[in-house]
Short mmCIF file of C-alpha atoms (C1' of nucleotides) in Angstrom, two decimals:
data_model
loop_
_atom_site.label_atom_id
_atom_site.label_comp_id
_atom_site.label_asym_id
_atom_site.label_seq_id
_atom_site.Cartn_x
_atom_site.Cartn_y
_atom_site.Cartn_z
CA UNK L 232 84.44 42.74 38.46
CA UNK L 233 86.21 45.54 36.74
CA UNK L 234 88.34 43.47 33.91
CA UNK L 235 87.40 39.83 33.66
CA UNK L 236 89.72 37.61 31.74
CA UNK L 237 88.48 38.55 28.34
CA UNK L 238 88.33 36.02 25.50
CA UNK L 239 91.68 37.41 24.36
CA UNK L 240 91.94 38.04 20.56
CA UNK L 241 93.23 35.86 18.04
CA UNK L 242 96.07 33.55 19.36
CA UNK L 243 97.86 36.26 21.20
CA UNK L 244 97.78 36.82 24.85
CA UNK L 245 99.21 33.81 26.78
CA UNK L 246 96.15 33.36 29.07
CA UNK L 247 96.03 33.98 32.77
CA UNK L 248 96.60 30.29 33.63
CA UNK L 249 98.52 29.04 36.59
CA UNK L 250 102.18 28.90 35.75
CA UNK L 251 102.43 25.07 35.95
CA UNK L 252 99.37 24.73 33.77
CA UNK L 253 100.85 26.94 31.52
CA UNK L 254 104.13 24.70 31.30
CA UNK L 255 102.14 21.60 31.06
CA UNK L 256 100.03 22.85 28.20
CA UNK L 257 103.12 23.80 26.25
CA UNK L 258 104.95 20.54 26.96
CA UNK L 259 101.62 18.65 25.81
CA UNK L 260 101.76 20.51 22.49
CA UNK L 261 105.65 20.01 21.85
CA UNK L 262 105.15 16.22 22.89
CA UNK L 263 102.16 16.12 20.33
CA UNK L 264 103.96 17.48 17.75
CA UNK L 265 106.67 14.72 17.80
CA UNK L 266 104.15 11.98 18.54
CA UNK L 267 102.03 13.15 15.54
CA UNK L 268 104.94 13.44 13.16
CA UNK L 269 106.65 10.25 14.28
CA UNK L 270 103.38 7.61 14.42
CA UNK L 271 100.51 9.57 12.64
CA UNK L 272 98.00 11.57 14.21
CA UNK L 273 96.44 8.20 15.11
CA UNK L 274 98.56 8.11 18.33
CA UNK L 275 96.84 7.10 21.32
CA UNK L 276 96.12 10.11 23.50
CA UNK L 277 97.53 8.34 26.46
CA UNK L 278 101.02 7.90 24.53
CA UNK L 279 101.17 11.58 24.43
CA UNK L 280 100.34 11.95 27.94
CA UNK L 281 102.86 9.69 29.10
CA UNK L 282 105.47 11.09 26.99
CA UNK L 283 104.53 14.60 28.41
CA UNK L 284 104.76 13.17 31.52
CA UNK L 285 101.26 14.36 32.48
CA UNK L 286 98.13 12.34 33.23
CA UNK L 287 95.34 11.75 30.46
CA UNK L 288 93.16 13.95 32.71
CA UNK L 289 95.66 16.81 32.37
CA UNK L 290 95.64 16.32 28.66
CA UNK L 291 92.08 16.39 28.10
CA UNK L 292 91.43 19.42 30.59
CA UNK L 293 93.54 21.53 28.27
CA UNK L 294 92.33 20.01 24.88
CA UNK L 295 89.01 18.64 24.84
CA UNK L 296 89.64 16.04 22.28
CA UNK L 297 92.36 14.89 19.65
CA UNK L 298 91.13 17.46 17.15
CA UNK L 299 91.53 20.49 19.51
CA UNK L 300 94.96 19.19 20.27
CA UNK L 301 95.65 18.86 16.61
CA UNK L 302 94.92 22.30 15.81
CA UNK L 303 96.80 23.60 18.60
CA UNK L 304 99.88 21.66 17.29
CA UNK L 305 99.34 22.96 13.92
CA UNK L 306 98.94 26.43 14.99
CA UNK L 307 101.83 26.43 17.14
CA UNK L 308 104.14 24.75 14.35
CA UNK L 309 102.76 27.38 11.64
CA UNK L 310 103.63 30.18 14.10
CA UNK L 311 107.08 29.19 14.40
CA UNK L 312 107.65 28.61 11.13
CA UNK L 313 106.59 32.03 10.21
CA UNK L 314 108.55 33.81 13.02
CA UNK L 315 111.62 31.72 11.98
CA UNK L 316 111.45 32.64 8.52
CA UNK L 317 110.69 36.28 9.09
CA UNK L 318 113.86 36.15 11.17
CA UNK L 319 115.90 34.70 8.65
CA UNK L 320 114.52 37.09 6.07
CA UNK L 321 114.53 40.48 7.43
CA UNK L 322 117.18 42.66 6.44
CA UNK L 323 118.77 39.77 4.81
CA UNK L 324 121.53 40.76 2.17
CA UNK L 325 122.34 36.99 1.38
CA UNK L 326 119.45 35.19 0.24
CA UNK L 327 121.07 31.95 -0.56
CA UNK L 328 122.61 31.98 2.74
CA UNK L 329 119.27 33.06 4.36
CA UNK L 330 117.39 30.13 2.66
CA UNK L 331 120.09 27.37 3.77
CA UNK L 332 119.95 28.82 7.34
CA UNK L 333 116.11 28.54 7.40
CA UNK L 334 116.30 24.82 5.94
CA UNK L 335 118.77 23.83 8.37
CA UNK L 336 117.06 25.43 11.19
CA UNK L 337 113.54 23.90 10.28
CA UNK L 338 115.18 20.25 9.93
CA UNK L 339 116.68 20.99 13.45
CA UNK L 340 113.49 22.00 14.94
CA UNK L 341 111.30 19.88 13.06
CA UNK L 342 109.23 22.56 11.67
CA UNK L 343 106.82 21.82 9.09
CA UNK L 344 106.54 18.26 9.16
CA UNK L 345 102.85 17.72 11.14
CA UNK L 346 101.24 17.99 7.97
CA UNK L 347 103.25 15.26 6.19
CA UNK L 348 101.96 12.85 8.75
CA UNK L 349 98.46 13.34 7.74
CA UNK L 350 96.48 10.85 5.75
CA UNK L 351 95.40 12.49 2.49
CA UNK L 352 91.58 12.85 3.60
CA UNK L 353 92.72 14.55 6.76
CA UNK L 354 95.28 16.40 5.10
CA UNK L 355 92.70 18.33 3.05
CA UNK L 356 90.73 19.07 5.98
CA UNK L 357 93.51 20.48 7.82
CA UNK L 358 94.56 22.70 4.64
CA UNK L 359 91.34 24.30 4.81
CA UNK L 360 91.81 25.64 8.15
CA UNK L 361 91.95 29.34 7.26
CA UNK L 362 94.92 29.95 9.75
CA UNK L 363 96.90 27.22 7.99
CA UNK L 364 96.24 28.62 4.37
CA UNK L 365 96.99 32.07 5.37
CA UNK L 366 100.32 30.90 6.81
CA UNK L 367 101.37 29.05 4.06
CA UNK L 368 100.67 31.96 1.85
CA UNK L 369 102.73 34.31 4.16
CA UNK L 370 105.46 31.77 4.04
CA UNK L 371 105.77 31.65 0.28
CA UNK L 372 105.80 35.22 0.19
CA UNK L 373 108.88 35.52 2.56
CA UNK L 374 110.71 32.80 0.78
CA UNK L 375 109.94 33.75 -2.92
CA UNK L 376 111.86 36.82 -2.81
CA UNK L 377 114.79 34.89 -1.29
CA UNK L 378 114.60 32.27 -4.07
CA UNK L 379 114.48 35.24 -6.72
CA UNK L 380 117.38 36.97 -5.13
CA UNK L 381 119.63 33.79 -4.99
CA UNK L 382 118.43 32.93 -8.49
CA UNK L 383 119.41 36.27 -9.71
CA UNK L 384 122.98 36.34 -8.42
CA UNK L 385 123.33 33.13 -9.82
CA UNK L 386 123.70 31.23 -6.62
CA UNK L 387 120.68 29.03 -6.85
CA UNK L 388 119.70 26.83 -9.88
CA UNK L 389 116.95 28.81 -11.73
CA UNK L 390 114.53 25.82 -12.57
CA UNK L 391 112.95 25.25 -8.98
CA UNK L 392 110.36 27.23 -7.33
CA UNK L 393 109.21 27.75 -3.83
CA UNK L 394 107.30 24.79 -3.99
CA UNK L 395 110.16 22.32 -4.73
CA UNK L 396 112.02 23.93 -1.83
CA UNK L 397 109.06 23.52 0.52
CA UNK L 398 108.33 19.97 -0.48
CA UNK L 399 112.05 19.18 -0.01
CA UNK L 400 112.19 20.49 3.31
CA UNK L 401 108.96 18.72 4.10
CA UNK L 402 110.76 15.38 3.40
CA UNK L 403 114.07 16.35 5.29
CA UNK L 404 111.85 17.09 8.41
CA UNK L 405 110.09 13.98 8.27
CA UNK L 406 113.05 12.31 7.92
CA UNK L 407 114.89 13.82 10.59
CA UNK L 408 111.86 12.88 12.86
CA UNK L 409 112.75 9.48 12.27
CA UNK L 410 115.95 9.65 13.18
CA UNK L 411 117.55 9.05 16.53
CA UNK L 412 119.31 11.98 18.42
CA UNK L 413 122.61 10.10 17.95
CA UNK L 414 122.29 9.92 14.19
CA UNK L 415 121.33 13.62 13.78
CA UNK L 416 124.76 14.34 12.29
CA UNK L 417 123.74 12.16 9.37
CA UNK L 418 120.60 13.81 8.61
CA UNK L 419 122.66 17.07 8.62
CA UNK L 420 124.75 15.55 5.91
CA UNK L 421 122.07 14.84 3.92
CA UNK L 422 120.30 18.53 4.33
CA UNK L 423 123.60 19.68 2.94
CA UNK L 424 123.23 17.35 -0.11
CA UNK L 425 120.16 18.53 -0.82
CA UNK L 426 121.04 22.08 -0.47
CA UNK L 427 124.04 21.37 -3.00
CA UNK L 428 121.33 19.89 -5.29
CA UNK L 429 119.81 23.33 -5.14
CA UNK L 430 122.76 25.31 -5.87
CA UNK L 431 123.54 26.59 -9.34
CA UNK L 432 124.79 24.13 -12.10
CA UNK L 433 125.27 24.28 -15.73
CA UNK L 434 124.41 20.91 -16.52
CA UNK L 435 121.70 18.56 -15.75
CA UNK L 436 118.36 20.70 -16.22
CA UNK L 437 115.27 19.19 -14.07
CA UNK L 438 112.46 17.66 -15.65
CA UNK L 439 108.83 19.13 -15.51
CA UNK L 440 108.43 22.89 -14.58
CA UNK L 441 109.48 24.59 -11.20
CA UNK L 442 106.71 23.85 -8.48
CA UNK L 443 105.44 27.28 -7.30
CA UNK L 444 103.62 28.85 -4.54
CA UNK L 445 100.40 28.38 -6.63
CA UNK L 446 100.95 24.54 -6.45
CA UNK L 447 100.53 24.58 -2.79
CA UNK L 448 97.67 22.06 -2.80
CA UNK L 449 100.28 19.53 -3.32
CA UNK L 450 102.51 20.30 -0.71
CA UNK L 451 103.20 18.72 2.82
CA UNK L 452 104.43 21.88 4.60
CA UNK X 85 101.49 -40.61 -4.07
CA UNK X 86 104.67 -40.73 -5.99
CA UNK X 87 105.47 -37.12 -5.49
CA UNK X 88 103.35 -34.96 -2.96
CA UNK X 89 104.13 -31.30 -3.00
CA UNK X 90 107.39 -31.17 -1.41
CA UNK X 91 108.07 -28.20 0.92
CA UNK X 92 110.33 -26.93 -1.52
CA UNK X 93 113.39 -25.60 -0.50
CA UNK X 94 114.35 -21.71 0.63
CA UNK X 95 112.21 -19.22 -1.09
CA UNK X 96 112.71 -20.54 -4.68
CA UNK X 97 110.22 -22.86 -6.52
CA UNK X 98 107.09 -20.71 -7.33
CA UNK X 99 104.91 -23.49 -5.53
CA UNK X 100 102.45 -25.66 -7.43
CA UNK X 101 99.60 -23.37 -6.60
CA UNK X 102 96.45 -23.06 -8.75
CA UNK X 103 96.98 -19.84 -11.31
CA UNK X 104 94.31 -17.79 -9.78
CA UNK X 105 95.72 -18.47 -6.15
CA UNK X 106 99.11 -17.28 -7.25
CA UNK X 107 97.76 -14.13 -8.74
CA UNK X 108 95.88 -13.32 -5.57
CA UNK X 109 98.89 -14.09 -3.49
CA UNK X 110 101.07 -11.77 -5.73
CA UNK X 111 98.36 -8.91 -5.74
CA UNK X 112 98.18 -9.40 -1.85
CA UNK X 113 102.10 -8.85 -1.44
CA UNK X 114 102.21 -5.86 -3.57
CA UNK X 115 99.16 -4.24 -2.01
CA UNK X 116 100.58 -5.04 1.51
CA UNK X 117 103.91 -3.55 0.49
CA UNK X 118 102.16 -0.08 -0.44
CA UNK X 119 99.77 -0.13 2.37
CA UNK X 120 102.66 -0.95 4.96
CA UNK X 121 104.67 1.88 3.53
CA UNK X 122 101.97 4.50 3.58
CA UNK X 123 100.25 3.58 6.73
CA UNK X 124 102.91 1.85 8.72
CA UNK X 125 102.80 -1.73 9.34
CA UNK X 126 99.78 -1.50 11.81
CA UNK X 127 97.32 -1.09 9.00
CA UNK X 128 94.12 -3.23 9.44
CA UNK X 129 94.35 -6.36 7.59
CA UNK X 130 91.05 -5.88 6.21
CA UNK X 131 92.33 -2.75 4.37
CA UNK X 132 94.98 -4.66 2.81
CA UNK X 133 92.28 -7.27 1.57
CA UNK X 134 90.05 -4.43 0.40
CA UNK X 135 92.77 -2.82 -1.57
CA UNK X 136 93.74 -6.05 -2.97
CA UNK X 137 90.40 -6.84 -3.79
CA UNK X 138 90.25 -10.08 -2.08
CA UNK X 139 88.26 -11.33 1.08
CA UNK X 140 89.95 -11.34 4.41
CA UNK X 141 89.76 -15.14 4.40
CA UNK X 142 91.81 -15.15 1.32
CA UNK X 143 94.40 -13.00 2.71
CA UNK X 144 94.51 -15.28 5.98
CA UNK X 145 94.96 -18.43 4.16
CA UNK X 146 97.97 -17.12 2.20
CA UNK X 147 99.30 -15.76 5.28
CA UNK X 148 98.80 -16.95 8.70
CA UNK X 149 99.11 -13.81 10.41
CA UNK X 150 100.41 -10.40 9.94
CA UNK X 151 103.97 -11.27 10.83
CA UNK X 152 103.77 -13.91 7.98
CA UNK X 153 102.51 -11.23 5.61
CA UNK X 154 105.18 -8.60 6.62
CA UNK X 155 108.15 -11.20 6.29
CA UNK X 156 106.65 -11.85 2.67
CA UNK X 157 106.59 -8.17 1.75
CA UNK X 158 110.10 -7.65 3.12
CA UNK X 159 111.38 -10.72 1.35
CA UNK X 160 109.87 -9.85 -2.00
CA UNK X 161 111.14 -6.13 -1.77
CA UNK X 162 114.64 -7.13 -0.98
CA UNK X 163 114.57 -9.70 -3.71
CA UNK X 164 113.70 -7.01 -6.31
CA UNK X 165 116.11 -4.61 -4.94
CA UNK X 166 118.80 -7.07 -5.50
CA UNK X 167 117.68 -8.15 -8.91
CA UNK X 168 117.47 -4.63 -9.88
CA UNK X 169 120.81 -3.50 -8.35
CA UNK X 170 122.52 -6.60 -10.30
CA UNK X 171 120.96 -5.73 -13.63
CA UNK X 172 122.15 -2.09 -13.22
CA UNK X 173 125.57 -3.05 -12.04
CA UNK X 174 126.35 -5.97 -14.23
CA UNK X 175 128.80 -4.95 -17.21
CA UNK X 176 128.48 -1.54 -16.13
CA UNK X 177 130.93 0.90 -17.79
CA UNK X 178 129.43 4.18 -16.54
CA UNK X 179 129.36 3.86 -12.69
CA UNK X 180 127.75 7.28 -12.01
CA UNK X 181 125.04 6.57 -14.77
CA UNK X 182 124.29 3.51 -13.40
CA UNK X 183 123.97 4.43 -9.87
CA UNK X 184 121.61 7.40 -11.03
CA UNK X 185 119.40 4.69 -12.88
CA UNK X 186 119.48 2.61 -9.96
CA UNK X 187 118.10 5.43 -7.82
CA UNK X 188 115.46 6.52 -10.24
CA UNK X 189 114.30 3.08 -10.87
CA UNK X 190 114.07 2.30 -6.90
CA UNK X 191 112.00 5.31 -6.47
CA UNK X 192 109.61 4.47 -9.48
CA UNK X 193 109.09 1.08 -8.15
CA UNK X 194 108.97 2.08 -4.72
CA UNK X 195 111.66 -0.33 -3.53
CA UNK X 196 113.48 -0.28 -0.29
CA UNK X 197 111.04 1.74 1.81
CA UNK X 198 109.16 -1.19 3.81
CA UNK X 199 111.46 -0.81 6.46
CA UNK X 200 111.17 3.00 6.84
CA UNK X 201 107.51 2.57 7.88
CA UNK X 202 108.51 0.44 10.84
CA UNK X 203 108.73 1.59 14.34
CA UNK X 204 112.32 1.55 15.76
CA UNK X 205 111.58 -1.43 18.17
CA UNK X 206 110.14 -3.69 15.22
CA UNK X 207 112.76 -2.25 12.97
CA UNK X 208 115.37 -4.05 14.96
CA UNK X 209 113.48 -7.09 14.52
CA UNK X 210 113.26 -7.16 11.07
CA UNK X 211 116.80 -6.17 10.65
CA UNK X 212 117.62 -9.32 12.63
CA UNK X 213 116.18 -11.49 10.03
CA UNK X 214 119.15 -13.30 8.23
CA UNK X 215 117.77 -13.01 4.90
CA UNK X 216 117.38 -9.09 5.25
CA UNK X 217 120.95 -8.76 6.59
CA UNK X 218 122.34 -10.72 4.01
CA UNK X 219 120.45 -8.97 1.31
CA UNK X 220 121.74 -5.73 2.57
CA UNK X 221 125.25 -6.83 2.73
CA UNK X 222 124.73 -7.96 -0.99
CA UNK X 223 123.39 -4.52 -1.83
CA UNK X 224 126.38 -2.77 -0.29
CA UNK X 225 128.60 -4.93 -2.17
CA UNK X 226 127.19 -4.19 -5.46
CA UNK X 227 126.74 -0.37 -5.06
CA UNK X 228 130.27 0.15 -3.46
CA UNK X 229 132.16 -0.41 -6.76
CA UNK X 230 129.71 1.85 -8.57
CA UNK X 231 130.34 4.58 -5.76
CA UNK X 232 133.97 4.19 -5.82
CA UNK X 233 134.08 4.04 -9.75
CA UNK X 234 132.23 7.49 -10.04
CA UNK X 235 134.21 8.98 -7.44
CA UNK X 236 137.47 7.96 -8.78
CA UNK X 237 136.33 9.33 -12.22
CA UNK X 238 135.69 12.50 -10.24
CA UNK X 239 131.76 12.57 -11.22
CA UNK X 240 130.69 11.88 -7.62
CA UNK X 241 131.61 13.88 -4.49
CA UNK X 242 134.26 12.15 -2.59
CA UNK X 243 132.96 12.64 0.76
CA UNK X 244 129.72 10.16 0.60
CA UNK X 245 129.50 6.55 1.23
CA UNK X 246 127.24 3.91 0.28
CA UNK X 247 125.57 4.30 3.61
CA UNK X 248 124.58 7.98 2.61
CA UNK X 249 123.22 6.98 -1.00
CA UNK X 250 121.06 4.27 0.81
CA UNK X 251 119.61 6.48 3.64
CA UNK X 252 118.85 9.06 0.77
CA UNK X 253 116.98 6.62 -1.25
CA UNK X 254 115.18 5.57 1.55
CA UNK X 255 114.02 9.05 2.19
CA UNK X 256 112.93 9.56 -1.49
CA UNK X 257 111.28 6.20 -1.61
CA UNK X 258 109.17 6.99 1.30
CA UNK X 259 108.30 10.41 0.03
CA UNK X 260 107.16 9.01 -3.27
CA UNK X 261 104.97 6.68 -1.73
CA UNK X 262 103.08 9.44 0.01
CA UNK X 263 102.72 11.37 -3.31
CA UNK X 264 99.59 10.72 -5.55
CA UNK X 265 100.06 9.14 -9.03
CA UNK X 266 99.44 12.67 -10.86
CA UNK X 267 102.27 14.21 -8.76
CA UNK X 268 104.95 11.90 -9.40
CA UNK X 269 106.38 14.31 -11.85
CA UNK X 270 107.22 16.59 -8.68
CA UNK X 271 108.95 13.57 -6.95
CA UNK X 272 111.18 12.82 -10.18
CA UNK X 273 112.40 16.38 -9.88
CA UNK X 274 113.45 16.06 -6.42
CA UNK X 275 115.24 12.72 -7.10
CA UNK X 276 117.30 14.61 -9.60
CA UNK X 277 117.86 17.41 -7.14
CA UNK X 278 119.17 14.89 -4.82
CA UNK X 279 121.41 12.98 -7.49
CA UNK X 280 122.67 16.49 -8.37
CA UNK X 281 123.76 17.15 -4.71
CA UNK X 282 125.71 13.86 -4.93
CA UNK X 283 127.47 15.00 -7.90
CA UNK X 284 131.18 16.12 -7.83
CA UNK X 285 131.48 19.81 -6.53
CA UNK X 286 134.67 21.59 -5.54
CA UNK X 287 133.07 23.68 -2.65
CA UNK X 288 131.07 22.83 0.41
CA UNK X 289 132.35 19.78 1.95
CA UNK X 290 129.99 17.99 3.83
CA UNK X 291 130.14 17.84 7.83
CA UNK X 292 130.96 14.64 9.65
CA UNK X 293 132.06 11.55 7.74
CA UNK X 294 130.72 9.32 4.96
CA UNK X 295 128.38 6.75 6.18
CA UNK X 296 129.60 3.58 5.30
CA UNK X 297 128.34 -0.02 4.73
CA UNK X 298 129.51 -0.49 8.15
CA UNK X 299 127.15 1.83 9.70
CA UNK X 300 124.16 -0.22 8.38
CA UNK X 301 122.27 -0.67 11.50
CA UNK X 302 121.50 3.17 11.10
CA UNK X 303 119.53 2.71 7.69
CA UNK X 304 116.13 2.61 6.78
CA UNK X 305 116.65 0.49 3.40
"C1'" DG Z 119 81.93 -32.99 -15.76
"C1'" DA Z 120 83.73 -33.92 -11.03
"C1'" DG Z 121 86.25 -32.64 -7.17
"C1'" DA Z 122 89.96 -30.40 -5.31
"C1'" DA Z 123 91.27 -25.76 -4.39
"C1'" DG Z 124 90.13 -21.43 -3.71
"C1'" DC Z 125 87.08 -17.64 -2.40
"C1'" DG Z 126 84.69 -14.03 0.31
"C1'" DG Z 127 83.00 -12.16 4.20
"C1'" DA Z 128 79.71 -12.47 8.44
"C1'" DG Z 129 80.58 -12.60 13.15
"C1'" DG Z 130 82.27 -13.55 17.99
"C1'" DA Z 131 86.17 -12.76 20.78
"C1'" DT Z 132 89.64 -9.48 22.02
"C1'" DT Z 133 92.27 -5.85 22.26
"C1'" DT Z 134 92.87 -0.74 21.86
"C1'" DT Z 135 91.54 4.09 22.67
"C1'" DC Z 136 88.57 7.48 24.59
"C1'" DT Z 137 86.68 10.23 27.77
"C1'" DT Z 138 84.86 10.98 32.33
"C1'" DC Z 139 85.17 11.97 37.05
"C1'" DC Z 140 86.83 12.56 41.76
"C1'" DG Z 141 90.00 12.76 45.53
"C1'" DG Z 142 94.34 14.40 46.55
"C1'" DT Z 143 97.95 18.24 45.39
"C1'" DT Z 144 99.86 22.79 44.68
"C1'" DG Z 145 100.58 27.63 43.21
"C1'" DA Z 146 99.34 32.26 44.40
"C1'" DG Z 147 98.00 36.02 47.01
"C1'" DG Z 148 97.29 37.83 51.59
"C1'" DC O 139 102.22 30.45 57.12
"C1'" DC O 140 97.52 29.65 55.38
"C1'" DT O 141 93.83 29.14 52.36
"C1'" DC O 142 91.29 27.75 48.50
"C1'" DA O 143 90.59 27.78 43.63
"C1'" DA O 144 92.76 25.72 40.12
"C1'" DC O 145 95.20 21.88 38.57
"C1'" DC O 146 96.57 17.12 38.55
"C1'" DG O 147 96.78 12.00 38.02
"C1'" DG O 148 95.08 7.84 36.52
"C1'" DA O 149 91.24 4.17 37.38
"C1'" DA O 150 87.69 2.51 35.18
"C1'" DG O 151 83.09 1.93 32.16
"C1'" DA O 152 81.85 2.74 27.35
"C1'" DA O 153 82.93 2.81 22.58
"C1'" DA O 154 85.27 1.46 18.82
"C1'" DA O 155 88.72 -1.09 15.93
"C1'" DT O 156 90.67 -5.22 14.65
"C1'" DC O 157 91.57 -10.05 14.59
"C1'" DC O 158 90.89 -14.24 13.07
"C1'" DT O 159 87.93 -18.49 12.19
"C1'" DC O 160 84.53 -21.11 9.70
"C1'" DC O 161 81.62 -22.80 6.32
"C1'" DG O 162 78.85 -22.71 2.09
"C1'" DC O 163 79.52 -21.19 -2.53
"C1'" DT O 164 82.72 -20.37 -6.85
"C1'" DT O 165 86.39 -21.54 -9.92
"C1'" DC O 166 90.01 -24.03 -11.79
"C1'" DT O 167 92.25 -28.19 -13.72
"C1'" DC O 168 92.34 -32.46 -15.54
#
DNA sequence: GAGAAGCGGAGGATTTTCTTCCGGTTGAGG
DNA sequence: CCTCAACCGGAAGAAAATCCTCCGCTTCTC
């Protein structure tokens, strides 16, 4: 054979799968994401399969076991998060506006929450995955200029760091995941309230110190 | 016997129990509260027993089954919540300050979160418990004057209702429960940010409409 | 100091969850 | 249209987790 299906490099190529199989795989990942966030990573595999409308067999063919699935979900989430933040950061002249859009969009898409469903012990384990660590670093790199810019322009309170923003984001996303579709408008209100809390204010400085990128071990994102 | 231990009326009298038994019972309820919020109401009874440093037998003697325990936990939480809000509301001349104190205190004490750990189906069931419904109504009655007062004085944004405040509170408490003791300061920062978001602002009105007491079916508190 | 009240935790029953396996189905190329 | 490799669904046996009871020992209380 002149060109066998190569083991294709890091996470890129879509793999030469049959179209229906590819669809299924994607639906499984998306469904699992939701299920993990809503019920914790302990949800029965069968529940995930049912929600994704596939058989358990299909699920296990795509992902050998729970951990493989979990990794796929986390990788996918991390990817979209980075993609999204890049999209909002590139060529941006309105840092505060961009930050707001990024946060709103994350909440809508429920991005960045899978970690928050993890039990502390497991959370540590996932954090160690190089991909995840690297992604978080990238995220911070992208967000920090935005925050600095917004603070410099006096549009954002100066006593918060990227860590604060990301933790709040995690909280909002987690909350959104537990909200029914028809109550989405309520969550979006609360996103705005939090964003308003991040706006510049003359009074009421925050206690403690800003949570920065270097505090990342404490985050849920 | 002249006076057998009467079935003592609704939830009041502390029961003529041996002192150590009473201590244990209280510790079980407190521990279960935490465990339910952190791991969902599905946590193994043995885990609760272990954390409370009692045997499973003891747990089951006090509470016949998981549901009995859950009810006790919810009742206790609801009680403290009401007590606390009464304490902060009575004879209060600074409504906004009182509201802030109430929120901070709830987060510190992790009050008001047990419901948010419940799966939708079960949540409905718990909501139906008359005690719980009544308690929520009382809470709204106590909080609404505070909110109205603060808004009248121009200290709080006018486009939020008691429902908004309680939902945000639920979110914060839930989040607090997943935070380690040493990171408590971070959570308290975020409480302040949310409170700041609730302060009066001239710009950025919220989308939708205020969430009021009559929307209570949607809350997590 | 006596006995009632309370305690702990081993263990059997039961339920839940995991994972495998294989006959039937379906997409893709010819 | 036809063929067949890839893919699918879900039944079912194995394994694990959880529930709750039961009873001998310990600790209060009077």
